[in-house]
Coordinates of C-alpha atoms in Angstrom, one line a residue:
M1 CA 52.6 37.1 -36.9
R2 CA 52.3 34.4 -39.5
W3 CA 54.1 31.8 -37.4
V4 CA 51.5 32.1 -34.6
A5 CA 48.7 31.5 -37.2
T6 CA 50.6 28.5 -38.5
V7 CA 50.9 26.9 -35.0
T8 CA 47.2 27.5 -34.4
V9 CA 46.2 25.7 -37.6
L10 CA 48.5 22.8 -36.8
L11 CA 47.0 22.5 -33.3
A12 CA 43.5 22.6 -34.6
L13 CA 44.3 19.8 -37.1
A14 CA 46.1 17.7 -34.5
C15 CA 43.4 18.0 -31.8
P16 CA 39.9 17.9 -33.5
A17 CA 37.0 19.3 -31.4
V18 CA 35.1 17.0 -29.1
T19 CA 31.4 17.0 -29.5
V20 CA 29.5 16.3 -26.2
A21 CA 25.9 15.1 -26.6
K22 CA 23.5 17.2 -24.6
P23 CA 21.4 15.3 -22.0
Q24 CA 17.8 14.9 -23.1
P25 CA 15.0 16.1 -20.8
V26 CA 13.3 13.4 -18.8
A27 CA 9.5 13.3 -19.1
S28 CA 7.9 13.9 -15.7
V29 CA 5.7 11.1 -14.4
T30 CA 2.9 11.7 -11.9
V31 CA 2.2 8.8 -9.6
G32 CA -0.8 9.0 -7.3
C33 CA -3.5 11.7 -7.0
A34 CA -2.5 14.8 -5.0
S35 CA -5.9 15.0 -3.3
Q36 CA -5.8 11.4 -2.2
Q37 CA -2.4 11.1 -0.6
V38 CA -3.8 11.6 2.9
P39 CA -7.3 10.9 4.4
P40 CA -9.7 13.8 4.0
G41 CA -9.7 16.4 6.8
P42 CA -10.2 18.0 9.1
P43 CA -8.2 15.8 11.6
V44 CA -10.0 14.7 14.7
E45 CA -8.6 15.2 18.2
E46 CA -7.2 11.7 18.4
E47 CA -5.1 12.3 15.2
K48 CA -3.4 15.5 16.4
A49 CA 0.3 15.1 17.3
A50 CA 3.3 17.3 17.4
P51 CA 4.9 17.1 15.0
A52 CA 2.3 15.9 12.6
S53 CA 3.0 12.7 10.7
A54 CA 4.3 13.3 7.1
P55 CA 2.1 11.9 4.4
L56 CA 3.0 8.4 3.2
P57 CA 5.0 8.8 0.0
W58 CA 3.6 7.5 -3.2
P59 CA 5.6 4.5 -4.6
P60 CA 7.5 5.0 -7.9
E61 CA 4.7 3.1 -9.6
P62 CA 1.1 2.2 -8.5
V63 CA 1.2 -1.1 -6.7
G64 CA -0.9 -3.6 -8.7
G65 CA -0.3 -2.2 -12.1
P66 CA -0.4 1.2 -13.9
Q67 CA -4.2 1.3 -14.0
M68 CA -4.4 1.1 -10.3
G69 CA -3.2 4.7 -10.2
T70 CA -6.6 5.9 -11.4
C71 CA -8.2 8.7 -9.4
D72 CA -11.7 7.6 -10.3
R73 CA -13.6 4.5 -11.6
I74 CA -12.0 1.8 -13.7
G75 CA -13.3 -1.5 -15.1
P76 CA -16.4 -2.7 -17.0
D77 CA -19.5 -0.6 -17.3
G78 CA -22.5 -1.3 -15.2
A79 CA -21.0 -1.2 -11.7
P80 CA -23.6 -0.5 -9.0
D81 CA -23.9 3.0 -7.5
L82 CA -22.1 3.0 -4.1
T83 CA -21.7 5.7 -1.5
A84 CA -18.1 4.6 -0.9
A85 CA -15.5 7.2 -2.0
S86 CA -13.1 4.3 -2.8
W87 CA -13.7 0.6 -3.5
V88 CA -12.1 -2.5 -5.0
L89 CA -13.6 -5.7 -6.5
A90 CA -11.1 -8.6 -7.0
D91 CA -10.8 -12.3 -7.3
L92 CA -9.8 -13.7 -3.9
D93 CA -7.8 -16.6 -5.4
T94 CA -6.0 -15.1 -8.4
G95 CA -5.7 -11.6 -7.1
A96 CA -7.1 -10.1 -10.4
V97 CA -8.7 -6.7 -9.8
L98 CA -11.9 -6.7 -11.8
A99 CA -13.0 -3.1 -11.1
A100 CA -12.2 -0.3 -8.7
R101 CA -12.7 3.3 -7.8
A102 CA -9.7 5.3 -6.6
P103 CA -8.1 2.1 -5.3
H104 CA -5.1 3.7 -3.8
A105 CA -6.8 6.8 -2.2
R106 CA -5.8 7.0 1.4
H107 CA -8.7 6.8 4.0
R108 CA -9.0 5.9 7.6
P109 CA -9.7 2.2 7.9
A110 CA -11.5 2.2 11.3
S111 CA -12.0 -1.4 12.5
T112 CA -11.3 -3.0 9.2
L113 CA -7.7 -2.5 10.4
K114 CA -8.4 -5.4 12.8
V115 CA -7.8 -7.7 9.9
L116 CA -4.1 -6.6 9.9
T117 CA -4.0 -6.9 13.7
A118 CA -5.4 -10.4 13.5
L119 CA -3.0 -11.4 10.7
T120 CA 0.0 -10.2 12.7
A121 CA -1.2 -12.0 15.9
V122 CA -1.8 -15.2 14.0
R123 CA 1.7 -15.1 12.7
E124 CA 3.2 -14.0 16.0
L125 CA 1.4 -15.9 18.8
N126 CA 0.6 -19.5 19.8
P127 CA -3.2 -19.7 19.4
D128 CA -3.5 -21.8 22.6
R129 CA -1.5 -19.3 24.7
V130 CA -3.6 -18.0 27.7
V131 CA -3.8 -14.3 28.3
Q132 CA -5.3 -12.6 31.4
G133 CA -7.7 -9.7 30.9
T134 CA -7.0 -6.4 32.6
A135 CA -9.0 -3.3 33.7
E136 CA -7.2 -1.3 31.0
D137 CA -8.6 -3.7 28.3
Q138 CA -12.1 -3.2 29.7
A139 CA -11.8 0.6 29.9
I140 CA -10.9 1.1 26.2
D141 CA -13.3 3.2 24.1
G142 CA -15.6 1.8 21.5
S143 CA -16.9 -1.6 20.8
K144 CA -16.0 -4.5 23.1
A145 CA -16.2 -8.3 23.1
G146 CA -16.6 -8.4 26.8
I147 CA -13.3 -9.4 28.5
G148 CA -12.6 -8.3 32.0
P149 CA -10.0 -8.2 34.8
G150 CA -8.9 -11.7 35.8
G151 CA -10.5 -13.4 32.9
Q152 CA -8.5 -16.2 31.2
Y153 CA -8.6 -16.2 27.4
T154 CA -6.7 -18.1 24.8
V155 CA -5.3 -16.2 21.8
R156 CA -7.8 -18.1 19.7
Q157 CA -10.7 -16.7 21.8
L158 CA -9.3 -13.2 21.7
L159 CA -9.1 -13.4 17.9
A160 CA -12.8 -14.4 17.9
G161 CA -13.6 -11.4 20.0
L162 CA -11.6 -9.2 17.7
L163 CA -13.2 -10.4 14.4
L164 CA -16.7 -11.4 15.4
N165 CA -17.7 -8.5 17.7
S166 CA -14.9 -6.0 16.7
G167 CA -13.6 -6.0 20.3
N168 CA -11.3 -3.1 21.0
D169 CA -10.7 -4.7 24.4
T170 CA -9.4 -7.9 22.7
A171 CA -7.2 -5.8 20.4
E172 CA -5.6 -4.3 23.4
A173 CA -5.1 -7.7 25.0
L174 CA -3.5 -9.1 21.9
A175 CA -1.3 -6.1 21.5
R176 CA -0.1 -6.4 25.1
T177 CA 0.7 -10.1 24.5
M178 CA 2.8 -9.0 21.5
G179 CA 4.8 -6.5 23.6
G180 CA 2.5 -3.5 23.9
D181 CA 0.9 -1.0 21.5
G182 CA 4.1 0.5 20.2
P183 CA 5.8 -2.8 19.3
T184 CA 2.5 -4.2 17.9
I185 CA 2.0 -1.2 15.7
A186 CA 5.6 -1.6 14.4
K187 CA 5.0 -5.3 13.7
M188 CA 1.7 -4.5 11.9
T189 CA 3.5 -1.9 9.8
V190 CA 6.2 -4.4 8.8
T191 CA 3.5 -7.0 7.9
A192 CA 1.6 -4.5 5.7
H193 CA 4.7 -3.3 3.9
E194 CA 6.0 -6.8 3.3
L195 CA 2.6 -7.7 1.7
G196 CA 2.8 -4.6 -0.6
A197 CA 0.2 -2.6 1.3
L198 CA 2.1 0.6 1.0
D199 CA -0.9 2.9 1.7
T200 CA -1.3 1.5 5.2
R201 CA 0.0 3.1 8.3
P202 CA -1.5 1.8 11.5
A203 CA -1.7 4.1 14.5
T204 CA -3.7 1.9 17.0
P205 CA -4.1 -1.9 17.2
S206 CA -7.9 -1.5 17.2
G207 CA -8.4 0.8 14.3
L208 CA -9.5 3.7 16.5
D209 CA -8.3 7.0 14.9
G210 CA -4.7 8.1 15.7
P211 CA -1.9 10.2 14.2
G212 CA -1.0 9.3 10.7
M213 CA -3.6 6.5 10.4
A214 CA -4.2 5.5 6.8
S215 CA -5.1 2.7 4.4
S216 CA -6.8 2.2 1.1
A217 CA -9.4 0.0 -0.5
Y218 CA -6.6 -1.7 -2.5
D219 CA -4.7 -2.5 0.7
L220 CA -7.8 -3.7 2.6
A221 CA -8.5 -6.2 -0.1
L222 CA -4.9 -7.3 -0.3
I223 CA -4.5 -7.7 3.4
F224 CA -7.8 -9.7 3.7
R225 CA -6.6 -11.9 0.9
A226 CA -3.4 -12.6 2.7
A227 CA -5.2 -13.2 6.0
M228 CA -7.6 -15.7 4.4
R229 CA -4.6 -17.9 3.6
E230 CA -4.1 -18.4 7.3
P231 CA -6.4 -21.3 8.4
L232 CA -7.1 -19.9 11.8
F233 CA -8.1 -16.5 10.5
A234 CA -10.3 -18.0 7.7
E235 CA -12.0 -20.3 10.2
T236 CA -12.6 -17.5 12.8
T237 CA -13.9 -14.8 10.4
G238 CA -16.5 -17.2 9.1
L239 CA -17.9 -18.2 12.5
H240 CA -21.5 -17.2 13.3
S241 CA -21.0 -17.6 17.0
I242 CA -18.7 -19.0 19.6
P243 CA -18.9 -19.8 23.4
F244 CA -16.9 -17.1 25.2
P245 CA -15.4 -17.1 28.8
G246 CA -16.6 -14.9 31.6
Y247 CA -14.6 -13.3 34.3
G248 CA -15.0 -12.8 38.0
D249 CA -18.7 -12.9 38.8
H250 CA -19.6 -12.5 35.2
P251 CA -20.6 -15.9 33.6
G252 CA -19.6 -17.0 30.2
F253 CA -21.8 -16.2 27.2
V254 CA -22.2 -16.8 23.5
L255 CA -20.3 -14.3 21.3
Y256 CA -22.1 -13.6 18.0
N257 CA -20.7 -12.4 14.7
S258 CA -22.0 -8.8 14.1
S259 CA -21.5 -9.1 10.3
K260 CA -24.9 -8.5 8.5
L261 CA -23.3 -9.6 5.3
L262 CA -22.4 -13.0 6.8
A263 CA -26.0 -13.3 8.2
H264 CA -27.9 -12.3 5.1
Y265 CA -25.7 -12.8 2.0
E266 CA -25.5 -16.4 0.8
G267 CA -22.0 -17.5 0.2
T268 CA -20.2 -15.0 2.5
I269 CA -17.1 -16.6 3.9
G270 CA -15.9 -13.8 6.1
G271 CA -15.4 -10.1 6.5
K272 CA -15.0 -7.1 8.7
T273 CA -16.7 -3.7 9.1
G274 CA -15.6 -0.5 10.7
F275 CA -16.8 2.9 11.7
T276 CA -15.5 6.1 13.3
E277 CA -16.9 9.6 12.9
A278 CA -13.8 10.6 10.9
A279 CA -13.5 7.4 8.9
R280 CA -17.2 7.0 8.2
H281 CA -18.2 3.4 7.3
T282 CA -15.7 0.8 6.0
L283 CA -16.1 -2.8 4.9
V284 CA -14.0 -5.7 3.6
A285 CA -15.5 -9.1 2.9
A286 CA -15.4 -12.1 0.6
A287 CA -18.0 -14.5 -0.8
E288 CA -18.1 -17.7 -2.9
R289 CA -20.5 -18.6 -5.7
G290 CA -20.2 -21.1 -8.5
G291 CA -16.6 -22.0 -7.7
R292 CA -15.4 -18.3 -7.7
R293 CA -14.4 -16.4 -4.7
L294 CA -14.5 -12.6 -4.8
V295 CA -13.4 -10.0 -2.3
V296 CA -14.7 -6.4 -1.9
A297 CA -13.4 -3.5 0.0
L298 CA -15.3 -0.2 0.5
M299 CA -14.0 2.9 2.3
R300 CA -15.6 6.1 3.5
G301 CA -19.1 5.0 2.7
E302 CA -22.5 6.0 4.2
Q303 CA -25.4 3.8 5.5
S304 CA -27.9 5.9 3.6
P305 CA -29.7 5.5 1.2
T306 CA -28.5 1.9 1.3
P307 CA -26.8 0.1 4.2
M308 CA -23.2 -0.6 3.7
W309 CA -23.6 -4.4 3.8
R310 CA -26.2 -4.2 1.0
Q311 CA -23.7 -2.0 -1.0
G312 CA -21.1 -4.7 -0.6
A313 CA -23.7 -7.4 -1.6
R314 CA -24.6 -5.5 -4.8
L315 CA -20.9 -5.2 -5.7
L316 CA -20.5 -8.9 -5.1
D317 CA -23.6 -9.7 -7.2
W318 CA -22.3 -7.6 -10.1
G319 CA -18.9 -9.2 -9.8
F320 CA -20.3 -12.8 -9.9
D321 CA -22.3 -11.8 -13.0
L322 CA -19.2 -10.7 -14.9
P323 CA -17.9 -13.2 -17.4
A324 CA -14.9 -15.3 -16.2
T325 CA -13.0 -13.9 -19.2
T326 CA -13.4 -10.3 -18.0
P327 CA -9.9 -8.7 -18.3
A328 CA -8.3 -7.6 -15.1
V329 CA -7.5 -3.9 -14.6
G330 CA -4.8 -4.8 -12.1
E331 CA -3.8 -7.3 -9.5
L332 CA -3.5 -7.7 -5.7
V333 CA 0.2 -8.4 -5.3
D334 CA 1.6 -11.2 -3.1
A335 CA 4.5 -9.2 -1.9
A336 CA 5.9 -5.6 -1.9
P337 CA 7.3 -4.7 -5.3
A338 CA 11.1 -4.9 -5.6
P339 CA 12.9 -1.5 -5.6
P340 CA 13.3 -0.2 -9.1
P341 CA 16.8 -0.8 -10.6
P342 CA 19.1 2.3 -11.1
P343 CA 18.2 4.2 -14.2
V344 CA 20.1 3.1 -17.3
A345 CA 21.6 6.0 -19.2
D346 CA 20.3 6.5 -22.8
P347 CA 23.2 5.7 -25.2
A348 CA 22.5 9.0 -26.9
T349 CA 22.8 11.0 -23.7
S350 CA 25.8 9.0 -22.3
Q351 CA 27.9 9.6 -25.4
T352 CA 30.6 12.0 -24.4
L353 CA 33.1 11.7 -27.2
A354 CA 33.0 13.2 -30.7
L355 CA 31.6 11.3 -33.6
K356 CA 35.2 11.1 -34.9
P357 CA 37.6 9.2 -32.8
V358 CA 40.1 11.3 -30.8
P359 CA 43.7 10.3 -31.6
P360 CA 46.2 9.7 -28.9
L361 CA 47.3 13.1 -27.6
L362 CA 50.9 12.4 -26.6
P363 CA 52.3 11.5 -30.1
V364 CA 50.3 14.3 -31.6
G365 CA 51.5 16.8 -29.0
L366 CA 55.1 15.8 -29.6
G367 CA 54.6 16.3 -33.3
V368 CA 53.1 19.7 -32.8
L369 CA 56.0 20.7 -30.6
A370 CA 58.4 19.5 -33.2
V371 CA 56.7 21.4 -36.0
T372 CA 56.4 24.5 -33.8
G373 CA 60.1 24.3 -33.1
M374 CA 60.9 24.0 -36.8
V375 CA 58.7 27.0 -37.6
I376 CA 60.2 29.2 -34.9
G377 CA 63.7 28.0 -35.8
G378 CA 63.1 29.0 -39.5
I379 CA 61.9 32.4 -38.5
A380 CA 64.9 33.0 -36.3
L381 CA 67.3 32.0 -39.1
R382 CA 65.6 34.3 -41.5
R383 CA 66.0 37.1 -39.0
R384 CA 69.8 36.5 -38.7
H385 CA 70.3 36.8 -42.5

């Protein structure tokens, strides 16, 4: 029927086809190293929980810059050989990362986590507040500063026990003063994430292994840098010794700093070491030379063939020998990165209309109906005759 064909042609002319641009495929981006998202196994008894903690997610981009996402070594040639699986060397003042190895690889921090505990306590508690020791403090596993039931200790003294002698007993006393282990761990988590330490998940106030415990060399350096801005922390971590109260029939004594780096490396201004069987050896420390201050963080290291403090010293020596103009490979951020903005559609993919403008449909439709009526009317008249 010719009139049908005529109408079809008219409709095609009145309503041109709309060309819709096809969405372009988005290139996949890998952030973080799959083998480094959780500390290496197998988990120890203290870490087992039901259900197990999910791995900390990787952020959309590596904190500290794109090169911080490396899974191996980055920076100038000539770095010393270290046993540490992960390490960072950075400028303590500017935050410029000079070199690193797998900086965001997650490992167990052991007692280097006490830097975060101390930072949280410094911000939370009055340093002159008096805290009474308990039998529970004294009974905790691991290293102790020497507090006991009935002893009276200021927060300032507990911080010294925490940082100088890695006292798990003083960690418990500080945590109790901040509301208990659970609330303290929650506060430590908030502090870490506000700083941008997104690899860090505390499980205990002391750094003893626990479910989901994790940190990274990048985070340890970042947290230590933030802590050194607190005068009380900076003063305490640099002490060689301090008079410490006794309790009950136990007289007071002198508490000495156990840091071999502080004792033997000229220019050391503070630091913290750690060890558990699962974490192996960890270290974070800072030193000053020639007007420069550098911070090093080492995780999952071994004491053989070179003690960890000497490995830290070698990394510091190499860092101080680097020219001041050495380009940074990243930075220790001052705060958590802002959430990424919503993706902006590509103009080519957001185009939904034809290259030719589409005319208004109502007038065209009326015109088509009128023409169609005329065609049909003409056909009907011809059939009558």
